[in-house]
Every structure is written in C-alpha cells, then in structure tokens.
Short mmCIF file of C-alpha atoms and ligand atoms in Angstrom, two decimals:
data_model
loop_
_atom_site.label_atom_id
_atom_site.label_comp_id
_atom_site.label_asym_id
_atom_site.label_seq_id
_atom_site.Cartn_x
_atom_site.Cartn_y
_atom_site.Cartn_z
CA MET A 1 -15.69 -18.99 -19.97
CA SER A 2 -12.72 -18.28 -22.58
CA GLY A 3 -9.28 -18.82 -20.88
CA LEU A 4 -6.36 -16.06 -20.57
CA LEU A 5 -3.25 -16.13 -22.81
CA ILE A 6 0.08 -14.82 -21.38
CA ARG A 7 1.77 -14.24 -24.35
CA GLY A 8 5.67 -14.14 -25.07
CA CYS A 9 6.84 -14.14 -21.36
CA THR A 10 10.01 -15.25 -19.89
CA LEU A 11 9.06 -18.59 -18.05
CA TRP A 12 9.99 -18.90 -14.42
CA ASP A 13 13.18 -21.55 -15.80
CA GLY A 14 14.72 -18.50 -17.72
CA THR A 15 12.82 -20.15 -21.27
CA PRO A 16 10.83 -17.83 -23.40
CA GLY A 17 7.08 -18.88 -23.95
CA SER A 18 3.63 -18.57 -23.71
CA VAL A 19 0.81 -20.00 -20.94
CA TYR A 20 -2.79 -20.75 -21.24
CA CYS A 21 -5.16 -20.60 -18.67
CA GLU A 22 -8.70 -22.22 -17.96
CA GLY A 23 -11.02 -23.03 -15.98
CA GLY A 24 -8.75 -21.83 -13.27
CA ASN A 25 -6.17 -24.11 -13.93
CA ILE A 26 -2.92 -24.13 -16.48
CA ALA A 27 -4.18 -25.65 -19.34
CA ARG A 28 -0.86 -25.44 -21.75
CA VAL A 29 2.67 -24.23 -21.42
CA TYR A 30 4.25 -22.75 -24.66
CA ARG A 31 7.80 -23.31 -25.04
CA GLY A 32 9.32 -21.83 -28.65
CA GLU A 33 5.81 -22.73 -30.61
CA GLU A 34 2.95 -20.57 -31.44
CA PRO A 35 0.01 -20.82 -28.78
CA ASP A 36 -2.75 -22.18 -30.23
CA VAL A 37 -6.07 -21.16 -28.13
CA PRO A 38 -9.51 -20.14 -28.91
CA ALA A 39 -10.14 -16.83 -30.72
CA ASP A 40 -11.83 -15.24 -27.76
CA ALA A 41 -9.33 -15.57 -24.89
CA GLU A 42 -8.05 -12.81 -23.39
CA VAL A 43 -4.61 -12.13 -24.12
CA ILE A 44 -2.05 -10.37 -21.90
CA GLU A 45 1.37 -9.64 -24.02
CA ALA A 46 4.18 -9.57 -21.82
CA SER A 47 6.82 -8.59 -24.33
CA GLY A 48 9.54 -10.89 -22.66
CA GLY A 49 8.86 -9.78 -18.89
CA SER A 50 9.69 -12.83 -16.53
CA LEU A 51 6.18 -15.19 -15.28
CA HIS A 52 6.55 -16.45 -11.67
CA PRO A 53 4.26 -18.52 -9.77
CA GLY A 54 1.93 -16.27 -7.74
CA LEU A 55 4.02 -14.24 -4.93
CA ILE A 56 2.36 -14.67 -1.46
CA ASP A 57 2.77 -12.42 1.66
CA SER A 58 3.19 -14.76 4.32
CA HIS A 59 2.27 -12.47 7.19
CA CYS A 60 0.22 -9.13 7.11
CA HIS A 61 -2.83 -7.84 8.59
CA PRO A 62 -4.77 -6.24 6.02
CA PHE A 63 -7.32 -5.12 8.38
CA ASP A 64 -4.83 -2.84 10.78
CA TYR A 65 -3.50 -1.63 7.42
CA GLY A 66 -6.88 -0.79 5.76
CA TRP A 67 -7.64 0.86 9.06
CA LEU A 68 -4.40 2.91 8.96
CA LYS A 69 -5.55 4.43 5.85
CA ARG A 70 -8.36 6.12 7.94
CA CYS A 71 -6.54 6.75 11.02
CA VAL A 72 -3.97 9.19 11.59
CA ASP A 73 -0.40 8.26 9.40
CA LEU A 74 2.38 9.11 11.61
CA ARG A 75 4.96 7.17 9.49
CA GLY A 76 7.61 9.17 8.12
CA THR A 77 7.37 11.99 11.22
CA SER A 78 10.76 12.68 12.34
CA ASN A 79 10.39 15.06 15.17
CA VAL A 80 7.93 15.37 17.33
CA THR A 81 6.53 19.04 16.00
CA ALA A 82 5.68 16.93 12.73
CA LEU A 83 3.74 14.48 14.81
CA ARG A 84 1.95 16.82 16.67
CA MET A 85 0.96 18.50 13.54
CA ARG A 86 -0.61 15.26 11.96
CA LEU A 87 -2.33 14.98 15.09
CA THR A 88 -3.62 18.21 15.27
CA SER A 89 -5.23 17.66 11.77
CA GLY A 90 -6.91 14.14 13.04
CA VAL A 91 -7.99 15.96 16.49
CA LEU A 92 -9.68 18.41 13.70
CA ARG A 93 -11.44 15.85 12.49
CA ALA A 94 -12.67 13.83 14.86
CA ALA A 95 -15.70 14.71 16.77
CA PRO A 96 -15.58 16.56 20.06
CA GLY A 97 -14.61 13.47 22.59
CA GLU A 98 -14.29 11.27 20.02
CA TRP A 99 -11.04 8.78 19.60
CA VAL A 100 -8.14 9.70 17.58
CA VAL A 101 -5.98 7.11 16.55
CA GLY A 102 -2.63 7.36 14.97
CA MET A 103 0.01 4.68 13.97
CA GLY A 104 3.66 4.92 12.62
CA TRP A 105 5.96 7.10 14.57
CA ASP A 106 9.18 5.86 15.17
CA GLN A 107 11.17 7.59 18.30
CA GLU A 108 14.13 6.27 16.23
CA ALA A 109 13.89 8.66 13.76
CA PHE A 110 13.43 11.22 15.51
CA PRO A 111 16.80 13.83 16.54
CA ASP A 112 17.27 12.23 19.88
CA LYS A 113 15.76 9.12 19.77
CA SER A 114 14.11 9.36 23.16
CA MET A 115 10.18 8.01 23.26
CA PRO A 116 7.18 10.93 23.23
CA SER A 117 5.72 11.70 26.08
CA ARG A 118 1.90 12.75 26.90
CA GLY A 119 3.40 16.16 27.68
CA ASP A 120 4.27 16.26 23.91
CA ILE A 121 0.68 15.32 22.77
CA ASP A 122 -1.82 17.00 25.72
CA ASP A 123 -2.41 20.42 24.86
CA VAL A 124 -3.28 19.48 21.09
CA ALA A 125 -5.62 17.03 21.79
CA PRO A 126 -7.10 18.45 25.72
CA SER A 127 -10.60 16.72 25.23
CA ASN A 128 -10.49 13.88 22.60
CA PRO A 129 -8.45 10.43 24.06
CA VAL A 130 -5.45 9.69 22.02
CA VAL A 131 -3.52 6.32 21.24
CA LEU A 132 -0.98 6.63 19.12
CA SER A 133 0.65 3.28 18.08
CA ARG A 134 4.64 3.10 17.51
CA ILE A 135 5.80 1.87 13.45
CA CYS A 136 5.77 -1.80 15.10
CA GLY A 137 2.55 -2.00 17.28
CA HIS A 138 3.86 -3.19 20.29
CA ILE A 139 4.17 0.15 21.84
CA GLY A 140 1.95 3.38 22.66
CA LEU A 141 1.44 6.76 23.82
CA LEU A 142 -1.59 7.71 25.37
CA ASN A 143 -2.60 11.30 26.10
CA GLY A 144 -4.07 12.92 29.49
CA GLU A 145 -7.52 11.83 28.34
CA ALA A 146 -7.21 8.41 27.32
CA ILE A 147 -5.79 7.57 30.19
CA ARG A 148 -8.08 9.19 32.32
CA ARG A 149 -11.43 7.01 30.32
CA LEU A 150 -9.20 4.07 30.55
CA GLY A 151 -9.03 4.58 34.03
CA LEU A 152 -5.21 4.36 34.21
CA GLY A 153 -4.37 5.99 37.19
CA ARG A 154 -3.23 3.19 39.27
CA GLY A 155 -2.01 1.08 36.19
CA SER A 156 1.34 -0.75 37.38
CA GLY A 157 3.89 -3.03 35.57
CA PRO A 158 6.55 -2.95 33.23
CA GLU A 159 3.82 -2.18 30.85
CA TYR A 160 3.28 1.27 32.35
CA GLU A 161 5.77 3.50 32.05
CA ARG A 162 6.31 5.85 34.68
CA ASP A 163 8.64 9.11 34.92
CA PRO A 164 10.99 9.65 37.71
CA ARG A 165 8.06 11.10 40.31
CA GLY A 166 5.80 7.93 39.31
CA GLU A 167 3.66 9.74 36.97
CA LEU A 168 2.33 8.08 33.91
CA THR A 169 4.21 9.02 30.97
CA GLY A 170 1.46 7.99 28.54
CA ILE A 171 3.75 4.95 27.22
CA VAL A 172 2.44 1.72 27.16
CA LYS A 173 3.76 -1.24 25.75
CA GLU A 174 2.23 -4.80 24.51
CA THR A 175 -1.12 -5.89 26.70
CA ALA A 176 -2.03 -2.63 27.93
CA LEU A 177 -1.87 -1.31 24.11
CA VAL A 178 -4.12 -3.85 23.16
CA ASP A 179 -6.48 -2.79 26.33
CA ALA A 180 -6.00 0.70 25.24
CA LEU A 181 -7.10 -0.27 21.55
CA ARG A 182 -10.06 -2.46 22.51
CA MET A 183 -11.60 0.51 23.85
CA VAL A 184 -11.67 2.50 20.58
CA PRO A 185 -14.92 1.90 18.71
CA LYS A 186 -13.86 0.40 15.39
CA ALA A 187 -16.62 1.20 12.71
CA PRO A 188 -17.19 -2.59 11.57
CA GLU A 189 -18.94 -1.25 8.83
CA ARG A 190 -16.68 -0.30 7.42
CA LEU A 191 -13.96 -3.13 7.56
CA GLY A 192 -15.28 -4.71 4.52
CA SER A 193 -14.17 -1.85 2.64
CA ASP A 194 -11.07 -1.80 4.39
CA LEU A 195 -9.98 -5.04 2.93
CA LEU A 196 -11.12 -4.41 -0.65
CA THR A 197 -9.15 -1.69 -0.50
CA VAL A 198 -5.59 -3.61 0.36
CA ASP A 199 -7.09 -6.17 -1.65
CA ALA A 200 -6.76 -4.33 -4.76
CA GLU A 201 -3.59 -2.87 -3.65
CA ALA A 202 -2.33 -6.23 -2.68
CA ALA A 203 -3.14 -7.25 -6.40
CA LYS A 204 -1.63 -4.49 -8.04
CA LEU A 205 1.50 -5.03 -6.70
CA GLY A 206 1.52 -8.83 -7.45
CA LEU A 207 0.73 -10.50 -4.55
CA THR A 208 -1.66 -13.42 -5.31
CA GLY A 209 -2.58 -14.47 -1.54
CA LEU A 210 -2.00 -13.15 1.84
CA HIS A 211 -1.68 -14.62 5.03
CA CYS A 212 -3.93 -12.78 6.77
CA ILE A 213 -3.42 -12.30 11.08
CA VAL A 214 -6.67 -11.72 12.91
CA SER A 215 -6.49 -9.31 15.48
CA PRO A 216 -7.04 -10.20 19.18
CA GLU A 217 -9.08 -7.27 19.79
CA GLY A 218 -10.92 -7.02 16.56
CA TYR A 219 -11.86 -10.64 15.44
CA ARG A 220 -15.44 -10.89 15.83
CA GLU A 221 -15.72 -7.93 13.06
CA GLU A 222 -12.69 -9.07 11.07
CA LEU A 223 -14.05 -12.67 10.89
CA THR A 224 -17.50 -11.72 10.15
CA ALA A 225 -16.39 -9.18 7.41
CA LEU A 226 -14.05 -12.12 5.60
CA ALA A 227 -16.87 -14.47 5.45
CA GLY A 228 -19.14 -11.84 4.23
CA LEU A 229 -16.50 -10.88 1.83
CA ARG A 230 -15.96 -14.55 0.69
CA ALA A 231 -19.79 -15.15 0.45
CA ALA A 232 -20.06 -11.84 -1.70
CA GLY A 233 -17.38 -13.34 -3.89
CA ALA A 234 -15.62 -9.80 -3.46
CA LEU A 235 -12.00 -10.94 -2.68
CA SER A 236 -9.36 -11.15 -5.55
CA LEU A 237 -6.84 -12.67 -3.77
CA ARG A 238 -6.63 -16.22 -1.72
CA TYR A 239 -6.76 -15.81 2.39
CA ARG A 240 -5.39 -17.90 4.37
CA VAL A 241 -6.35 -17.06 8.07
CA TYR A 242 -5.13 -17.01 11.14
CA VAL A 243 -6.93 -16.18 14.20
CA PRO A 244 -6.16 -15.75 17.83
CA PHE A 245 -6.91 -18.80 19.96
CA GLU A 246 -9.83 -17.04 21.79
CA ALA A 247 -11.47 -16.78 18.43
CA LEU A 248 -11.96 -20.69 17.54
CA GLY A 249 -14.79 -20.61 19.06
CA PHE A 250 -16.90 -17.74 17.66
CA VAL A 251 -15.66 -19.47 14.35
CA LYS A 252 -17.25 -22.51 14.84
CA GLU A 253 -20.35 -21.10 16.70
CA LYS A 254 -20.73 -18.94 13.78
CA ARG A 255 -19.43 -21.37 11.12
CA LEU A 256 -17.60 -18.59 9.55
CA LEU A 257 -14.97 -20.10 7.69
CA ASP A 258 -15.97 -23.63 6.98
CA GLY A 259 -17.83 -25.08 3.99
CA ALA A 260 -17.42 -23.99 0.47
CA GLY A 261 -14.53 -21.51 0.56
CA GLY A 262 -12.54 -23.59 -2.47
CA GLY A 263 -9.20 -22.33 -2.67
CA GLY A 264 -10.16 -18.80 -2.11
CA MET A 265 -9.97 -18.75 1.71
CA ARG A 266 -9.38 -21.06 4.43
CA LEU A 267 -8.70 -21.07 8.48
CA ASN A 268 -5.01 -22.52 8.71
CA GLY A 269 -3.97 -21.55 12.27
CA VAL A 270 -3.76 -19.98 15.55
CA LYS A 271 -1.35 -16.80 16.04
CA ILE A 272 0.64 -17.03 19.68
CA PHE A 273 2.54 -14.09 20.87
CA THR A 274 5.73 -14.70 22.77
CA ASP A 275 7.31 -11.40 22.80
CA GLY A 276 7.11 -7.95 21.55
CA SER A 277 9.63 -5.62 19.43
CA LEU A 278 13.27 -4.78 19.09
CA GLY A 279 12.01 -1.45 18.29
CA ALA A 280 10.38 -0.87 21.46
CA ARG A 281 12.98 -3.28 23.93
CA THR A 282 10.54 -5.18 24.67
CA ALA A 283 11.77 -8.68 22.13
CA ALA A 284 12.87 -10.93 24.83
CA LEU A 285 16.72 -11.78 24.45
CA ARG A 286 18.69 -14.20 26.26
CA GLU A 287 21.52 -11.38 27.18
CA PRO A 288 20.59 -7.51 28.00
CA TYR A 289 20.13 -4.81 25.31
CA SER A 290 23.31 -4.01 24.02
CA ASP A 291 21.74 0.56 24.30
CA ASP A 292 19.80 -0.73 27.54
CA PRO A 293 22.10 -2.98 29.92
CA GLY A 294 19.33 -3.52 32.86
CA ASN A 295 16.65 -4.73 29.85
CA SER A 296 16.21 -8.14 28.03
CA GLY A 297 12.75 -7.43 27.02
CA MET A 298 9.94 -9.80 28.29
CA LEU A 299 7.91 -12.54 27.58
CA ARG A 300 4.48 -12.56 27.83
CA MET A 301 3.96 -16.56 28.55
CA THR A 302 5.81 -19.01 30.92
CA ASP A 303 7.29 -21.73 29.25
CA SER A 304 4.96 -24.00 30.33
CA GLU A 305 1.92 -21.84 29.66
CA LEU A 306 3.59 -21.58 26.19
CA GLY A 307 3.64 -25.27 25.81
CA ARG A 308 0.25 -25.92 27.19
CA LEU A 309 -1.19 -23.10 24.59
CA VAL A 310 0.71 -25.13 21.49
CA GLU A 311 -0.10 -28.42 22.54
CA LYS A 312 -4.05 -27.52 22.42
CA VAL A 313 -3.66 -25.90 19.20
CA ASP A 314 -1.56 -28.87 17.98
CA SER A 315 -4.25 -31.09 18.82
CA LEU A 316 -7.10 -29.24 17.62
CA GLY A 317 -5.53 -30.14 14.33
CA TYR A 318 -5.19 -26.37 13.54
CA GLN A 319 -0.95 -24.67 12.44
CA ALA A 320 0.33 -22.96 15.61
CA VAL A 321 1.70 -19.84 14.51
CA VAL A 322 4.59 -18.06 17.36
CA HIS A 323 5.73 -14.51 16.98
CA ALA A 324 9.03 -14.59 18.82
CA ILE A 325 11.60 -12.19 17.81
CA GLY A 326 13.93 -12.30 20.37
CA ASP A 327 16.44 -14.96 20.40
CA ARG A 328 14.99 -16.04 24.57
CA ALA A 329 11.64 -16.12 22.55
CA VAL A 330 12.65 -17.96 19.68
CA GLU A 331 14.37 -20.55 22.17
CA GLN A 332 10.58 -20.90 23.82
CA ALA A 333 8.95 -21.31 20.54
CA VAL A 334 11.26 -23.72 19.47
CA GLU A 335 11.19 -25.52 22.58
CA ALA A 336 7.39 -25.73 22.99
CA LEU A 337 7.29 -26.76 19.40
CA SER A 338 9.64 -29.49 19.31
CA LEU A 339 7.67 -31.17 21.52
CA VAL A 340 4.63 -31.41 18.90
CA THR A 341 6.41 -31.21 15.83
CA GLY A 342 6.44 -35.40 15.89
CA GLY A 343 8.84 -37.03 12.91
CA GLY A 344 8.32 -34.27 10.23
CA ASN A 345 6.05 -31.13 11.87
CA PRO A 346 2.97 -32.28 9.79
CA ARG A 347 1.13 -29.28 11.21
CA ARG A 348 3.92 -27.34 9.43
CA HIS A 349 4.27 -25.15 12.82
CA ARG A 350 6.21 -22.21 12.17
CA ILE A 351 7.74 -18.97 14.20
CA GLU A 352 6.87 -15.55 13.00
CA HIS A 353 9.47 -13.04 12.26
CA ALA A 354 12.02 -15.51 13.92
CA SER A 355 14.43 -12.47 14.06
CA VAL A 356 17.25 -13.31 16.39
CA VAL A 357 18.58 -16.82 15.45
CA PRO A 358 21.54 -18.12 16.63
CA ARG A 359 23.15 -21.41 15.27
CA ASP A 360 22.06 -23.39 18.05
CA LEU A 361 18.32 -22.39 17.96
CA ARG A 362 18.69 -22.59 13.71
CA SER A 363 19.61 -26.42 14.14
CA LYS A 364 17.27 -27.40 16.48
CA MET A 365 14.17 -25.52 14.26
CA ALA A 366 16.03 -27.70 11.37
CA ARG A 367 16.25 -30.76 13.15
CA HIS A 368 12.53 -30.55 14.21
CA GLY A 369 11.51 -29.00 10.48
CA ILE A 370 10.10 -25.97 12.57
CA ARG A 371 9.25 -23.54 9.87
CA ALA A 372 10.12 -19.42 9.96
CA ALA A 373 7.72 -16.74 8.42
CA VAL A 374 10.19 -14.00 8.14
CA GLN A 375 10.12 -9.54 6.81
CA PRO A 376 12.80 -9.30 5.05
CA SER A 377 11.97 -5.51 4.88
CA PHE A 378 12.81 -5.34 8.88
CA VAL A 379 16.94 -5.72 7.48
CA THR A 380 16.56 -2.33 5.38
CA SER A 381 14.07 -0.41 7.72
CA ASP A 382 15.84 -1.52 11.45
CA THR A 383 18.74 0.51 10.74
CA TRP A 384 19.35 1.03 14.54
CA ALA A 385 19.43 -2.80 14.92
CA ALA A 386 23.10 -2.90 15.62
CA GLU A 387 22.61 -0.51 19.16
CA ARG A 388 20.51 -2.81 20.19
CA LEU A 389 22.16 -6.10 19.76
CA GLY A 390 25.73 -5.30 19.25
CA GLU A 391 28.19 -6.31 16.51
CA GLU A 392 28.35 -9.70 17.21
CA ARG A 393 24.56 -10.60 17.74
CA LEU A 394 23.75 -8.63 14.50
CA ARG A 395 25.29 -11.70 12.73
CA ASP A 396 22.32 -13.46 14.20
CA LEU A 397 19.85 -10.97 13.18
CA HIS A 398 17.45 -12.42 10.42
CA PRO A 399 20.16 -15.12 8.98
CA PHE A 400 17.99 -15.56 6.03
CA ARG A 401 20.73 -17.26 3.72
CA SER A 402 21.95 -19.57 6.92
CA MET A 403 18.13 -20.59 7.54
CA LEU A 404 17.60 -21.56 3.64
CA GLU A 405 21.03 -23.52 3.67
CA GLU A 406 20.33 -25.03 7.07
CA GLY A 407 17.00 -26.86 5.27
CA ILE A 408 14.62 -24.54 7.72
CA VAL A 409 11.40 -23.49 5.12
CA ALA A 410 11.63 -20.04 5.58
CA SER A 411 8.90 -17.84 3.58
CA GLY A 412 8.63 -13.91 2.86
CA GLY A 413 6.03 -11.37 4.39
CA SER A 414 5.49 -7.85 5.16
CA ASP A 415 4.22 -7.88 8.29
CA CYS A 416 2.45 -4.86 6.52
CA PRO A 417 1.25 -2.00 8.20
CA VAL A 418 4.55 -2.46 9.81
CA GLU A 419 6.46 -2.18 6.32
CA SER A 420 5.04 -1.67 2.94
CA LEU A 421 2.94 -4.48 1.58
CA SER A 422 5.42 -4.87 -1.74
CA PRO A 423 6.81 -8.13 -2.10
CA VAL A 424 9.05 -6.94 -4.69
CA LEU A 425 10.47 -4.25 -1.92
CA GLY A 426 10.98 -7.54 0.54
CA MET A 427 12.61 -9.41 -2.14
CA TRP A 428 14.98 -6.53 -2.52
CA SER A 429 15.71 -6.14 1.05
CA ALA A 430 16.56 -9.86 1.47
CA MET A 431 18.86 -9.84 -1.70
CA THR A 432 20.88 -6.55 -0.60
CA ARG A 433 20.06 -5.85 3.00
CA GLY A 434 21.19 -2.30 2.96
CA GLY A 435 24.93 -3.82 3.58
CA SER A 436 24.00 -5.06 6.88
CA VAL A 437 26.02 -8.47 7.08
CA PRO A 438 26.03 -9.33 3.71
CA SER A 439 26.99 -12.92 4.22
CA GLU A 440 23.54 -13.31 4.91
CA SER A 441 21.84 -11.70 1.29
CA VAL A 442 19.82 -14.16 -0.57
CA THR A 443 20.21 -15.29 -4.49
CA LEU A 444 17.40 -13.99 -6.25
CA GLU A 445 16.12 -17.65 -6.62
CA GLN A 446 16.08 -17.67 -3.28
CA ALA A 447 14.11 -14.43 -2.23
CA LEU A 448 11.65 -16.04 -4.85
CA ALA A 449 11.35 -19.14 -3.11
CA LEU A 450 10.83 -16.73 -0.03
CA TYR A 451 7.50 -15.49 -1.55
CA THR A 452 6.63 -18.58 -3.79
CA SER A 453 7.29 -22.21 -2.79
CA PHE A 454 7.72 -21.39 0.24
CA ALA A 455 4.84 -18.87 1.54
CA ALA A 456 2.83 -21.62 -0.09
CA SER A 457 3.82 -24.38 1.52
CA ASN A 458 3.42 -22.91 4.64
CA GLY A 459 0.06 -22.21 4.11
CA PHE A 460 -0.80 -25.45 2.95
CA ASP A 461 -0.72 -24.55 -1.02
CA GLU A 462 1.58 -26.88 -2.78
CA LEU A 463 2.75 -25.26 -6.05
CA ALA A 464 2.79 -27.01 -8.88
CA LEU A 465 3.53 -25.39 -11.89
CA LYS A 466 1.97 -27.92 -14.83
CA GLU A 467 -0.68 -28.50 -16.82
CA GLY A 468 -3.86 -29.16 -14.43
CA SER A 469 -2.30 -27.04 -11.40
CA PRO A 470 -3.95 -23.52 -9.80
CA ALA A 471 -3.15 -20.99 -12.07
CA ASP A 472 -1.66 -18.39 -10.23
CA PHE A 473 1.15 -16.12 -11.47
CA THR A 474 2.61 -12.83 -11.13
CA LEU A 475 4.33 -11.31 -14.17
CA PHE A 476 6.93 -8.77 -13.87
CA ASP A 477 7.52 -5.63 -16.64
CA SER A 478 10.70 -6.99 -17.44
CA ASP A 479 13.36 -10.23 -17.09
CA ILE A 480 13.97 -10.21 -13.02
CA GLU A 481 16.96 -12.75 -14.13
CA GLY A 482 20.53 -11.63 -14.21
CA MET A 483 19.13 -7.95 -12.90
CA HIS A 484 21.47 -6.03 -10.49
CA PRO A 485 19.70 -6.58 -6.88
CA ALA A 486 19.73 -2.65 -6.62
CA LEU A 487 17.68 -2.75 -9.78
CA LEU A 488 14.58 -5.11 -8.83
CA ARG A 489 12.94 -2.61 -6.63
CA LYS A 490 11.76 -0.66 -9.76
CA VAL A 491 10.31 -3.32 -10.98
CA GLY A 492 6.79 -3.11 -12.28
CA VAL A 493 3.80 -6.00 -11.91
CA LEU A 494 2.48 -5.76 -15.55
CA ALA A 495 -0.08 -8.92 -14.47
CA THR A 496 -1.50 -10.66 -11.33
CA VAL A 497 -3.29 -13.72 -12.02
CA VAL A 498 -5.45 -15.68 -9.44
CA ASN A 499 -7.49 -18.85 -10.47
CA GLY A 500 -6.76 -18.36 -14.00
CA VAL A 501 -8.17 -14.39 -13.78
CA ALA A 502 -6.20 -11.77 -14.31
CA VAL A 503 -7.13 -9.79 -11.49
CA HIS A 504 -4.44 -6.96 -11.92
CA SER A 505 -3.40 -5.88 -15.40
CA TYR A 506 -2.00 -3.23 -17.62
CA GLY A 507 -1.87 -5.64 -20.85
CA ALA A 508 -5.10 -7.07 -21.24
CA GLY A 509 -6.41 -7.14 -24.97
ZN1 ZN B 601 2.39 -9.36 12.69
#
C-alpha cells in the first residue's frame, strides 16, 4: 500500500515541513527540503496549515450522541412553549403508546429559570410516555403516562421531586432518571449506525481518538455494537472504552474487546459515579449551594463503598475513572484513589470532570499522581455557575491553568452530547473562558496538550512524533500559532489522519 504525504505544513514545533506516513507509521519528517516519496503516494496539500498530533476527546458518550440525533432535540429551547412544540413534533412521529424521549432542555435558559413540570407537557402527550433529559443528563422530566407506566406513584426519596401537596412533579434525578431511561426500548439494531454517524462527524472535527463512555443502562447493546464494528473494520478512529463495573462480567463472558483489536479499540477502564451535576444542583459540595442554601447536593455512595469499588477495579488491573464534580465528591474520589495509587499511579486512575477543585484537593491529586479528564466547554456554557457557587468558590471551578501548573495530568474532552464534540471549541473555551476567572485561562500550547499529549497519556497511548511512531495527525486549515484566541473557534480542519490513513480530508490529491 502506498503512503500518504502531508506537504507544506507548519509542523508541531512551528517549523515548515512535510510528513510522509507509511504502514500506519510516520516514515519521514522533512524539514526545509523537498520530500522524496513514491510517485503513487496520496498527497494532502497543507498550504501552511498547522499539523499537530491527533486530537483526542478524553470523555464522550458517542452512543448517547448518536441516539440524540434520533430523539427529540431540546437543545436551544429558551422557554416552555418551545419545548412543548418540539415535544409535540416528537409525539406526532411516535406510534400510539410508544415512548418519546427528548434530551437537552435547560431551565437556566428559560425566562424564570424554574424547572418544568409534568403539568407543562401532560396535555401534548396524553397517551405516550415521555422522558425528557436535562442537558446534563442527571435530571429528567417525566409526564403522567411515564409515571404511570413506571409505577412511580409511591416513588420516594430525594430523587423524586414532589410539590407542596406531595404529588410527583415529574422531575426525577440521578438513579431515578437512569431507571426511567432503562425502560425505554433502545432499538439496539440502530446503535451501530448511530456510532458510525458520530465516528464520521468526529473525524471531520479533527478527532483521531475517543475515550468512549459506555452507559450503565445499555452496556450490553453498546458493547456488542462496538465489537461488531471493530470486527468489520468500520470505525475510522481509535476507541478507548470505559464501562460500568457491572459490565465487566459481560465483556469477559462474550470476549468482546479482547484479541486482535490492535490500536483501534481497547477496553481501558471502569467508570464510577460519585455525584451529579452543578446545573441540576446534585453535584456534592462541601458547603451548600449559594442559590439553594439548604442543599449541598448528593453523593451516590458512602466513602467506604467508593473505596471498596475503586480497590476492586484497581486489583482487576483496570483504570478507574471516577465522575466527581462538586468539591465534596472530588474529595471523596481523591481519598479513595489515593489509597490505590501507590508511588506514581501506574493504572492512571483519574477523576472525570473534576469541576470544583480547591487548592488542598489539587495538591493531594498532584502528590498522588491522580489525573483528571476535564471539559473546557463547561466554562463557556455554564453561565449560571457564579449563582450556584458564589464569587469566592468560582475561582476553584475548572481551574485548568492551576491544575496543569501544579503538575496534574489533565486531558480535555467534550462530555458530548452535553457539549459540542468539537475539540477546537474546547480549546477555545479553555483559552478564553468567556471572561470567567481569566487567570485560569490556558495558553495555546496548554490547550493543545489537553487534547493531545495528556489525552493520549490518560488513555495509555504514548505520543511520540518520531519516525516509526503511529501516524495520527490533525491538520488545521491555517497556522494556529500566534492566532488570537477569539479566532481559534473559526479554524477549520483540513485533514484527519489515523494510523497513516486520511480518514477525513478536503485536500487529497
Ligand atoms: Zn460524561
């Protein structure tokens, strides 16, 4: 097979050059000399665009995103009327009695910022059960028919919101939402095509790898789809897979992700949840929410339950990736992980999101080599953060620059479909922060590290830009070095190269 020449780019170190890839690897890097390659090589003319190691999204939910494309998309609805209109179109498309699922509403975008209730939607869906997830995926709205089907009349506990008369409002949180979504038939035969759609979109956005979080509700179907597509050689990117603990037996029994996956797909670790989200006020905080003084969020597990689970994951040889957003949850995760990190955290255990991280927790993370997988886009999207946390705590929210400078290996990700899958938007958010706590803005070099070297390292992929190393590259359409950060979000991706193959390209010759 002939190779691929990326000609006339600005190399990762800022010098002009060209790169020739062959057999999946970097065959030769040319600096200031005319490349001498076989005549039948595929050529991409870079026209001075920046060539960087392949960008990796270190936390995303491609199945949820693919599924969202088939669901009622509620993102961008800024009032209950708009939400009702979108829901009505979904109900009209559904068969009688069929579940209608929507995702992406955000009461923070509504004029009065109050949560919707079943009273807002019951009349548009009188006979179809409806579940509408909030943008964060930690809180949802059920209509009366869904409550009836799920037999929730007596549902109790903080996961089920009730009005002053004791009636269910339809708002359910955390495990109650997971339980509701579990009841919805997922059309497993479509998971494969969902993933392929996301795979192609990710390639266009310049991503060469995804750290794919498999869901607790649908892991059987999702893992089967992943294994099927791997066997068919249908996926263009590299997948590093993270599963719920309860899925490990299934993976083993079906021998799903072992054997000859090469660098294409690998089961890396186990995803664990400790708390919810700030948007839903379910993230566990040390002190109460500034805009809800009686509420400090909720932990999903006790300290000892988490400790035992982390220890089990570690002893089985897997990487533990622990969802923790509030500082109380991050503290719980740090405590549990610090007991198994030994000298240098060889299993690369990490904290997902790590949103509210005050200095004491950052230094303990750095001391124990505990890593983080962060979502820069949260900074520019969560415009209500100051209300939730107050100005004082806001300085500890997404402190990317401090994390990096204090020695925490932090990788970037989108949490897509919570945020856009675009890594360029993530880099832009990390650099500009929409003006929020500018002292935590990162440099271009740091933003690139979030999505390249640190993301690779957080998934056990060693980045090496030398001859003989795997050829994964992202080629931008312009030279991004020295570009004003505000312009970065407009930068396009000219080509994406995975394993020496241009899986996306505008400039192939
Ligand atoms: Zn997530």
